[in-house]
Tab-separated table of C-alpha atoms in Angstrom:
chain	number	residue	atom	x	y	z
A	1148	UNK	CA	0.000	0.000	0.000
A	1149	UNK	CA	0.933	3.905	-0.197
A	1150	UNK	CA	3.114	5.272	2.507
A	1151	UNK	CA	1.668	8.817	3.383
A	1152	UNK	CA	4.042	10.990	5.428
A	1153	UNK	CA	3.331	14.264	4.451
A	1154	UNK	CA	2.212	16.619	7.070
A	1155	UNK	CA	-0.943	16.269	6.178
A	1156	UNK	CA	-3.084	18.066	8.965
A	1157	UNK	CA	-2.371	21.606	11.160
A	1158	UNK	CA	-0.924	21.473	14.563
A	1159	UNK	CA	-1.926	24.371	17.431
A	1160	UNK	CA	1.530	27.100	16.399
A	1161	UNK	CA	2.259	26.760	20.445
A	1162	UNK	CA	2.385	22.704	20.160
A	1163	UNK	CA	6.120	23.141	18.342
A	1164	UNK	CA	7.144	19.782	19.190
A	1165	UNK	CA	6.419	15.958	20.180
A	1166	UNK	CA	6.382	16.492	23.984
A	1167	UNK	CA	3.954	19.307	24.088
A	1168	UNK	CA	1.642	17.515	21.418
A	1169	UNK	CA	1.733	14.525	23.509
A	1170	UNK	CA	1.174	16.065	26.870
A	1171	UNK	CA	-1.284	18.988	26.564
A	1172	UNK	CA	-3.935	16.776	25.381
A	1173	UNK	CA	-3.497	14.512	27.619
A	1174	UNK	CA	-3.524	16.890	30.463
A	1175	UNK	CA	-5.505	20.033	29.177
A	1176	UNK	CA	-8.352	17.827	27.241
A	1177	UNK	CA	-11.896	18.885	28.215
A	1178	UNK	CA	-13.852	16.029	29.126
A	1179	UNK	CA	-17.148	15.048	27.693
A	1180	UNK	CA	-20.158	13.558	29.710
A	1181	UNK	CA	-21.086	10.556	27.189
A	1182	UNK	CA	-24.204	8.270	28.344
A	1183	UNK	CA	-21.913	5.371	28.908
A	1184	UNK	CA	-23.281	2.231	30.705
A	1185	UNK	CA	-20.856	-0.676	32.499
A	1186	UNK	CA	-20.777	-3.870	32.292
A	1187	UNK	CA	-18.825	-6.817	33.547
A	1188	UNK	CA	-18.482	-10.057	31.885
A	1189	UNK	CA	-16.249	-13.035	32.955
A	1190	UNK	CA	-13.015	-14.582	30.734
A	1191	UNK	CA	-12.610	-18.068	30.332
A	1192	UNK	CA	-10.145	-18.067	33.151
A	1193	UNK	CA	-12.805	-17.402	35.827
A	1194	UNK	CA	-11.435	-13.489	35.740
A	1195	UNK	CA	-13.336	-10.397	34.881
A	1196	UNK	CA	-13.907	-7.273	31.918
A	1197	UNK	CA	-15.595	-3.937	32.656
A	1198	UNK	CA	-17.012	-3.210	29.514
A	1199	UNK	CA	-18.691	0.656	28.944
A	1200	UNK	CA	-20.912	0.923	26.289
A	1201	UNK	CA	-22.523	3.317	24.162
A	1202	UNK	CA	-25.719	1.896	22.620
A	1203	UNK	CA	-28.055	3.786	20.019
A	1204	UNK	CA	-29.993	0.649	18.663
A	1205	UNK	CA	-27.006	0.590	15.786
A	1206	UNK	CA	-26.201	-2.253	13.339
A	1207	UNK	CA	-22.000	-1.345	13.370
A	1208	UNK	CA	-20.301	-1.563	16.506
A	1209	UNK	CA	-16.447	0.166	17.224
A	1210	UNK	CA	-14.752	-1.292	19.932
A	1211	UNK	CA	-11.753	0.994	21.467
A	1212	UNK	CA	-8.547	-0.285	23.027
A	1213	UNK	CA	-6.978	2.024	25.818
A	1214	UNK	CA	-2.995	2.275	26.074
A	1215	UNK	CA	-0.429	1.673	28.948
A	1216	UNK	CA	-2.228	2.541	32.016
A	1217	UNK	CA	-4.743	3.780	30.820
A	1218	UNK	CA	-8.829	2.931	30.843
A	1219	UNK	CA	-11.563	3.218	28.799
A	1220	UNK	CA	-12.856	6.596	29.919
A	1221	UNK	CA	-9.574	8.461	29.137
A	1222	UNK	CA	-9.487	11.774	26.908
A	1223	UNK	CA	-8.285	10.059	23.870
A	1224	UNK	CA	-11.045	7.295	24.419
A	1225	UNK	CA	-13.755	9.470	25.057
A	1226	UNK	CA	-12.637	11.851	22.069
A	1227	UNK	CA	-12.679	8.509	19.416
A	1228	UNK	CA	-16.087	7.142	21.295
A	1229	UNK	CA	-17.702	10.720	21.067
A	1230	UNK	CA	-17.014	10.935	16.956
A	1231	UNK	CA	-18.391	7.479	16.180
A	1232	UNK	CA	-21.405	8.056	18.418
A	1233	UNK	CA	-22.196	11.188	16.895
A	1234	UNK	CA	-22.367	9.268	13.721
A	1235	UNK	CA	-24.776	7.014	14.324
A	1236	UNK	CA	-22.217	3.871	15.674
A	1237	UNK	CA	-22.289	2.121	18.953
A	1238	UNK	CA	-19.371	2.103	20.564
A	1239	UNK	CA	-17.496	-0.113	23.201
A	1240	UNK	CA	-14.475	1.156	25.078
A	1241	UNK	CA	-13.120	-1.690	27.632
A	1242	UNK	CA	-10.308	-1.884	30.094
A	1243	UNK	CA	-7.709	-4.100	30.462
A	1244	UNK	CA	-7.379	-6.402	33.631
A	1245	UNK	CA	-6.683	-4.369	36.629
A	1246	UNK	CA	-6.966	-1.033	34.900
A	1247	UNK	CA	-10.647	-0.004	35.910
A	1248	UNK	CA	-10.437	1.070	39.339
A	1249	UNK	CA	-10.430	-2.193	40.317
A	1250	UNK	CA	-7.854	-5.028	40.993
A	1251	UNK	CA	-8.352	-8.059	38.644
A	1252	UNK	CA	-8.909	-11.838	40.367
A	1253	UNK	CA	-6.111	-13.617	38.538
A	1254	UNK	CA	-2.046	-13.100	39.320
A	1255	UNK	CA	-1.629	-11.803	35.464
A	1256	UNK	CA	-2.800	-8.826	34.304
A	1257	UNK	CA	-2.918	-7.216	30.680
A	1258	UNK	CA	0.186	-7.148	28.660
A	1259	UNK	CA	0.651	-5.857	25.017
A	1260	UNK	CA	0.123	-9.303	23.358
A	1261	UNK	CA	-2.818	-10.411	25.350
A	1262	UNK	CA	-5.086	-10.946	22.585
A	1263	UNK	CA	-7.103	-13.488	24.303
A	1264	UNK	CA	-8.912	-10.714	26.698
A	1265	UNK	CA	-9.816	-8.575	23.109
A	1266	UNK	CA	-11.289	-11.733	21.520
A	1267	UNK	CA	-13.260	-12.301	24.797
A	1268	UNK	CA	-14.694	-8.929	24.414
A	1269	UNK	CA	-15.248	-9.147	20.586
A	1270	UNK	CA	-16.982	-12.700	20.988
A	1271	UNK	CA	-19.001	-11.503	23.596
A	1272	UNK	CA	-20.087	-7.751	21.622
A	1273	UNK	CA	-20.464	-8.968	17.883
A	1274	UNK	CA	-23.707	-11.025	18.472
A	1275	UNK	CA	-25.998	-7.617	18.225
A	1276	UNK	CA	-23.966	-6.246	15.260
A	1277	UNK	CA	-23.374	-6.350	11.414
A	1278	UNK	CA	-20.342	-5.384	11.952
A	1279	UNK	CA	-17.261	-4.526	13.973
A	1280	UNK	CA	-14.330	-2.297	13.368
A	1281	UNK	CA	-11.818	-2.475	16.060
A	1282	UNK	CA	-9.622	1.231	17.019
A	1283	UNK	CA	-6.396	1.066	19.502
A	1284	UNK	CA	-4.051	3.518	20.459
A	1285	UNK	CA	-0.454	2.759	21.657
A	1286	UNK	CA	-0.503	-0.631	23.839
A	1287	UNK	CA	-3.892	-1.481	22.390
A	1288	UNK	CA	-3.064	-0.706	18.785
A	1289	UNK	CA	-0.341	-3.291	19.144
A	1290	UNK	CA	-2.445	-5.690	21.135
A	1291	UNK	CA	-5.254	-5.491	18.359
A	1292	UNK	CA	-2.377	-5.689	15.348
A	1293	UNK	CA	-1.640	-8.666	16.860
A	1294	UNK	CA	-4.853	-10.107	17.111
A	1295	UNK	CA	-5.688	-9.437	13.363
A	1296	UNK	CA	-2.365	-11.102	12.281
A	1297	UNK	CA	-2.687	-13.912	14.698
A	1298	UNK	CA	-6.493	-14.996	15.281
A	1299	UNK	CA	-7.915	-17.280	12.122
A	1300	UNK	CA	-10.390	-17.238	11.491
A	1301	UNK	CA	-10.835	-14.335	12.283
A	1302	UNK	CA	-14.404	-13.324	13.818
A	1303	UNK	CA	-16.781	-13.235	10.595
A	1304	UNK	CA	-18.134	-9.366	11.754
A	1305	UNK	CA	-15.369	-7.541	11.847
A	1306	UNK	CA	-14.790	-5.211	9.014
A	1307	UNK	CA	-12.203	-2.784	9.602
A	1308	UNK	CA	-9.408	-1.476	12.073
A	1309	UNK	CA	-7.835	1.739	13.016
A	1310	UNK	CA	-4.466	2.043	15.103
A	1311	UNK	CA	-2.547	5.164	16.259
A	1312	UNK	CA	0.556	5.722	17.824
A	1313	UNK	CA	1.270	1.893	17.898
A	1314	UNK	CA	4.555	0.346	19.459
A	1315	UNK	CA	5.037	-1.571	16.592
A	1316	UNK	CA	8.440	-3.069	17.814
A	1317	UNK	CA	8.351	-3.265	21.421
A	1318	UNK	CA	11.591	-3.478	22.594
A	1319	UNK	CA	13.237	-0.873	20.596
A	1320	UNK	CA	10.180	1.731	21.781
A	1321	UNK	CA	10.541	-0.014	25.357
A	1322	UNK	CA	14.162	1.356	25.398
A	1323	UNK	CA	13.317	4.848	23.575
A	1324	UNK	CA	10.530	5.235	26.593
A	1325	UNK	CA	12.815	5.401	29.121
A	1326	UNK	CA	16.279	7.964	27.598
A	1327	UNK	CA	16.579	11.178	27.800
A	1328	UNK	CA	13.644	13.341	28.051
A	1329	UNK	CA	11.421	10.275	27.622
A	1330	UNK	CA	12.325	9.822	31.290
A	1331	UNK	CA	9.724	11.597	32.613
A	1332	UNK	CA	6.816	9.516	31.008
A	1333	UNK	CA	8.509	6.418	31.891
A	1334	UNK	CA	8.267	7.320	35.565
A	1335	UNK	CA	5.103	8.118	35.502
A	1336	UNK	CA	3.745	4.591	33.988
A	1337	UNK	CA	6.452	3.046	36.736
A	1338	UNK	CA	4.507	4.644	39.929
A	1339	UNK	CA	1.136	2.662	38.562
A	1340	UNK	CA	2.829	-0.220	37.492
A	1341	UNK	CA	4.478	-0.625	40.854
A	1342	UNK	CA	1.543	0.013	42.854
A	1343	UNK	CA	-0.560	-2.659	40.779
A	1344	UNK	CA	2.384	-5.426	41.168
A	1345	UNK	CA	2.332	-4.201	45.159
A	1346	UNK	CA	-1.561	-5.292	45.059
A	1347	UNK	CA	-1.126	-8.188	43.478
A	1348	UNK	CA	1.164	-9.332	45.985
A	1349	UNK	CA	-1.109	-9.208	48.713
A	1350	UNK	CA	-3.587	-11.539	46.600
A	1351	UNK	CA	-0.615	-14.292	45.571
A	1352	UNK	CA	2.062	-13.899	48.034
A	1353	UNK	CA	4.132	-17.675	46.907
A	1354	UNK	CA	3.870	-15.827	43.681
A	1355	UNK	CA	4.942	-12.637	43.112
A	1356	UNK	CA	7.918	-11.158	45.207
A	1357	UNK	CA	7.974	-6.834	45.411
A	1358	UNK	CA	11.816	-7.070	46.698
A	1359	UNK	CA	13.206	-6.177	43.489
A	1360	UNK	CA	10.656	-3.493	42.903
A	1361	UNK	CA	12.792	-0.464	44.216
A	1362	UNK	CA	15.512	-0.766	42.023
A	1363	UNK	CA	13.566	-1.064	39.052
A	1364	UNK	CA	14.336	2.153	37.231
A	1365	UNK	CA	12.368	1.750	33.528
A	1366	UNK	CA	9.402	-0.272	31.859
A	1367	UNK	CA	12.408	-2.174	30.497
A	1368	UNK	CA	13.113	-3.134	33.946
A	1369	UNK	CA	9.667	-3.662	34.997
A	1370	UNK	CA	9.013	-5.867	31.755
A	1371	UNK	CA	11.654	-8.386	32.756
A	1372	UNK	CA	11.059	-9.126	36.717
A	1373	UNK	CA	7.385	-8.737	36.442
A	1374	UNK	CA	5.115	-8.355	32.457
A	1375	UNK	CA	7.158	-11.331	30.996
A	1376	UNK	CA	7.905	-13.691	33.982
A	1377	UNK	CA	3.952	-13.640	34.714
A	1378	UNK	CA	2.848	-13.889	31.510
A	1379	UNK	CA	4.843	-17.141	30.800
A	1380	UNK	CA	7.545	-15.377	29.080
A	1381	UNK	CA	11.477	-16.108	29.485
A	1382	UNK	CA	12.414	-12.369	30.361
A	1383	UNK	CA	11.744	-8.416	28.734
A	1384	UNK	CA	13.255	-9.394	25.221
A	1385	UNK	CA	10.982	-13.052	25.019
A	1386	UNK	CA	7.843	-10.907	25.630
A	1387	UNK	CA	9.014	-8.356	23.338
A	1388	UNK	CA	9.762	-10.279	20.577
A	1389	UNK	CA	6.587	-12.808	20.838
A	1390	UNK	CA	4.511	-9.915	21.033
A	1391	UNK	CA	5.653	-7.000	18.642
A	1392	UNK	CA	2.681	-6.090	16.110
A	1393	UNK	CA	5.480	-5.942	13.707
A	1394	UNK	CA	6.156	-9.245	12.855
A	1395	UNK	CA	2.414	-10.112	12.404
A	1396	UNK	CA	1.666	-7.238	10.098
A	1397	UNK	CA	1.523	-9.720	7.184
A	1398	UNK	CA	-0.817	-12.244	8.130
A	1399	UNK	CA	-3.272	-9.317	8.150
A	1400	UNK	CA	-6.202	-9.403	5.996
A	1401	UNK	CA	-8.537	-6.728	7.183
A	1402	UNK	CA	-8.752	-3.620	5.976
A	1403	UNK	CA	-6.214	-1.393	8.528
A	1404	UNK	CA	-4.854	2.108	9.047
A	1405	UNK	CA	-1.990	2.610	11.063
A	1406	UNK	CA	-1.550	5.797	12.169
A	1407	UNK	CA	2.066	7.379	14.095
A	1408	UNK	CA	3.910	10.572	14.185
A	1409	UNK	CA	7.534	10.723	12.859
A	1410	UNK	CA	7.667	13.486	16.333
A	1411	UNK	CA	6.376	10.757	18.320
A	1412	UNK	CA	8.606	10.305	21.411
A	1413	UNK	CA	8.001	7.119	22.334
A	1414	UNK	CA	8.055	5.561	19.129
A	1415	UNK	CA	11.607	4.103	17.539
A	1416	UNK	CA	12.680	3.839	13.784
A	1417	UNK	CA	11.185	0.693	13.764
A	1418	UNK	CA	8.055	1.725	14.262
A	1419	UNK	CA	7.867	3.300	10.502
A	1420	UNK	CA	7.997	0.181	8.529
A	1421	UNK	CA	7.675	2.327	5.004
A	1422	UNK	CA	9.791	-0.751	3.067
A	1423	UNK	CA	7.285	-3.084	4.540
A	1424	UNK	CA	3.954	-0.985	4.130
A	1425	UNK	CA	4.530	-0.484	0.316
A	1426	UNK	CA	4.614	-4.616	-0.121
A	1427	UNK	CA	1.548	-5.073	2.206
A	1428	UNK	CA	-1.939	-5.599	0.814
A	1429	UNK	CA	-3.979	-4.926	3.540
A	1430	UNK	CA	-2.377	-2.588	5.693
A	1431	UNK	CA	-1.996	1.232	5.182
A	1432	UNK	CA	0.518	3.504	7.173
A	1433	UNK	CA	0.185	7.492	7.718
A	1434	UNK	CA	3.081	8.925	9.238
A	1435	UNK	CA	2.301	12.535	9.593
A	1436	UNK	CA	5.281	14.709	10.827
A	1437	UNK	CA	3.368	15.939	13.877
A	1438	UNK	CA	0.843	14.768	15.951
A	1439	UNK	CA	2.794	13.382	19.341
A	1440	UNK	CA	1.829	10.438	21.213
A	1441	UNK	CA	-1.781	9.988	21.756
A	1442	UNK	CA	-2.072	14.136	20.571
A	1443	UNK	CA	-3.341	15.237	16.807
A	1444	UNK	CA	-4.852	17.759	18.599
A	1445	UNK	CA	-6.876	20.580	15.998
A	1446	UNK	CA	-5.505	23.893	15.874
A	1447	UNK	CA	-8.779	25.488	17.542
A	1448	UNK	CA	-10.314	24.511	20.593
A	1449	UNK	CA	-13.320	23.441	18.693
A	1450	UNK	CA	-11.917	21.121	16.131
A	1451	UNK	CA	-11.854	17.157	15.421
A	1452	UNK	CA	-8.854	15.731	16.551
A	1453	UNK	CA	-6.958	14.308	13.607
A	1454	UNK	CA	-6.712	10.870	14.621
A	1455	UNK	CA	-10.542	10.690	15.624
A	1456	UNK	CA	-11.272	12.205	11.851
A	1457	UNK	CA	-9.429	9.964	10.429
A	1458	UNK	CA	-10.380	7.028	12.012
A	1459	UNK	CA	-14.148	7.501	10.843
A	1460	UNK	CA	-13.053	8.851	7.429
A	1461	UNK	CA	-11.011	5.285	6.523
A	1462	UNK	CA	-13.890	2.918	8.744
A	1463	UNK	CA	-16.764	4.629	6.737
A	1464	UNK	CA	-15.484	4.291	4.012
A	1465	UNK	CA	-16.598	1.656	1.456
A	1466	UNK	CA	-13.109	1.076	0.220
């Protein structure tokens, strides 16, 4: 497919650069009250969803896939949900395990490869629907890469994806996250992280040890003593490497935009395949030059966010 890398959408003139794209949205953002309803619904494992829905009486369903640490009521989520609604879609935004407001029952938790929990939700959503088009940013664009590459057959409803600002190989972006000025975002998932592994502890004492968690200094770090081990990975690099979106990119035969920033800071070279994206059938890459992590916010306060019009434009369409 076309690579399209052109800066192909206006940036606020104060939002010069990656960081402040990235973290004025995510901070300054004004939230919208959305009619949302909850709902929990067991996995196979005898754990649990929470599920928040946005129902219309609609034949095409989105379902939206938060990032690290985040939930399915944040900014970004709320922004994407608020644009489909508005056009006459149902939407679904779920959280990971552990990541809405309340501890999960099992000694895992979510993890960027856990495909199993987004087929659980799909399964469970589809039955009311035509169709499905599945959106993730960051951690849950690379969890539902991965589950397009890797699930066949794949569920007979779903139509079309949308990703932005995806990890696409997770250990080079792991070690990006957490040099230089990247630093500061890397402590911040950290203080979560830690307090969630400090939780679990309490629940499965023979099985998870918090000695080591003090001298864990980046996600890196974190990945290797705690994401991989749990997850029945060897170490950081096992979980990265069984996990990256990248390497399932081909095996993809939906219909899917992937959408990063060439100023996004947590994002690595490898996370512009252009060699790769021109060979691919079924895959299409936008690499704007601005936009952040997470940001594409409009120039006015009034404006669509770029990723949120974009999204809709390449779902709706009939391409």
């Amino acid at each position: 497919m076309p690579i399209i890398t052109d800066n192909i959408f206006d940036t606020h003139r104060l939002l010069f650069n990656g960081h402040l794209q990235t973290i004025v949205p995510a901070l300054f953002r004004k939230p919208v009250l959305l009619p949302f309803k909850r709902e929990r619904i067991s996995t196979p494992d005898d754990d649990f969803l929470d599920l928040d829905w946005l129902r219309q009486g609609a034949k095409k369903l989105i379902i939206i896939s938060h990032g690290l640490e985040g939930n399915s009521l944040r900014p970004y989520m709320i922004g994407m949900a608020k644009e489909f609604f508005n056009k006459k879609y149902d939407v679904l935004t779920w959280n990971f395990r552990g990541c809405s407001g309340e501890i999960n029952k099992k000694s895992i938790f979510y993890h960027s490869g856990a495909t199993y929990d987004l087929d659980t939700v799909i399964q469970h959503a589809a039955k009311a629907y035509d169709e499905v088009n599945l959106i993730g940013f960051s951690l849950g664009g690379n969890l539902t890469l991965k589950y397009l590459g890797e699930y066949w057959p794949l569920h007979p409803k779903i139509r079309k994806a949308t990703v932005i600002s995806v990890p696409l190989h997770l250990e080079s972006s792991s070690i990006k996250l957490s040099t230089g000025e990247n630093r500061i975002y890397a402590r911040r998932f950290l203080k979560t992280l830690k307090e969630k592994v400090i939780k679990k502890a309490v629940q499965f004492p023979d099985q998870i040890n918090t000695m080591v968690l003090k001298q864990l200094k980046t996600v890196y770090d974190f990945d290797n003593h705690y994401t991989g081990p749990l997850h029945g990975f060897k170490n950081a690099r096992d979980y990265y490497e069984k996990c990256s979106s990248l390497y399932f990119l081909k095996s993809i035969k939906t219909p899917t935009l992937i959408f990063n920033a060439q100023n996004d800071p947590f994002l690595s070279t490898q996370c512009f395949p252009v060699k790769m994206g021109k060979e691919l059938e079924n895959v299409y890459m936008e690499f704007p030059r601005f936009g952040g992590h997470v940001g594409f916010s409009p120039r006015g306060s009034k404006g669509i966010y770029w990723s949120e019009k974009r999204a809709f434009e390449f779902i709706d369409s009939e391409e």
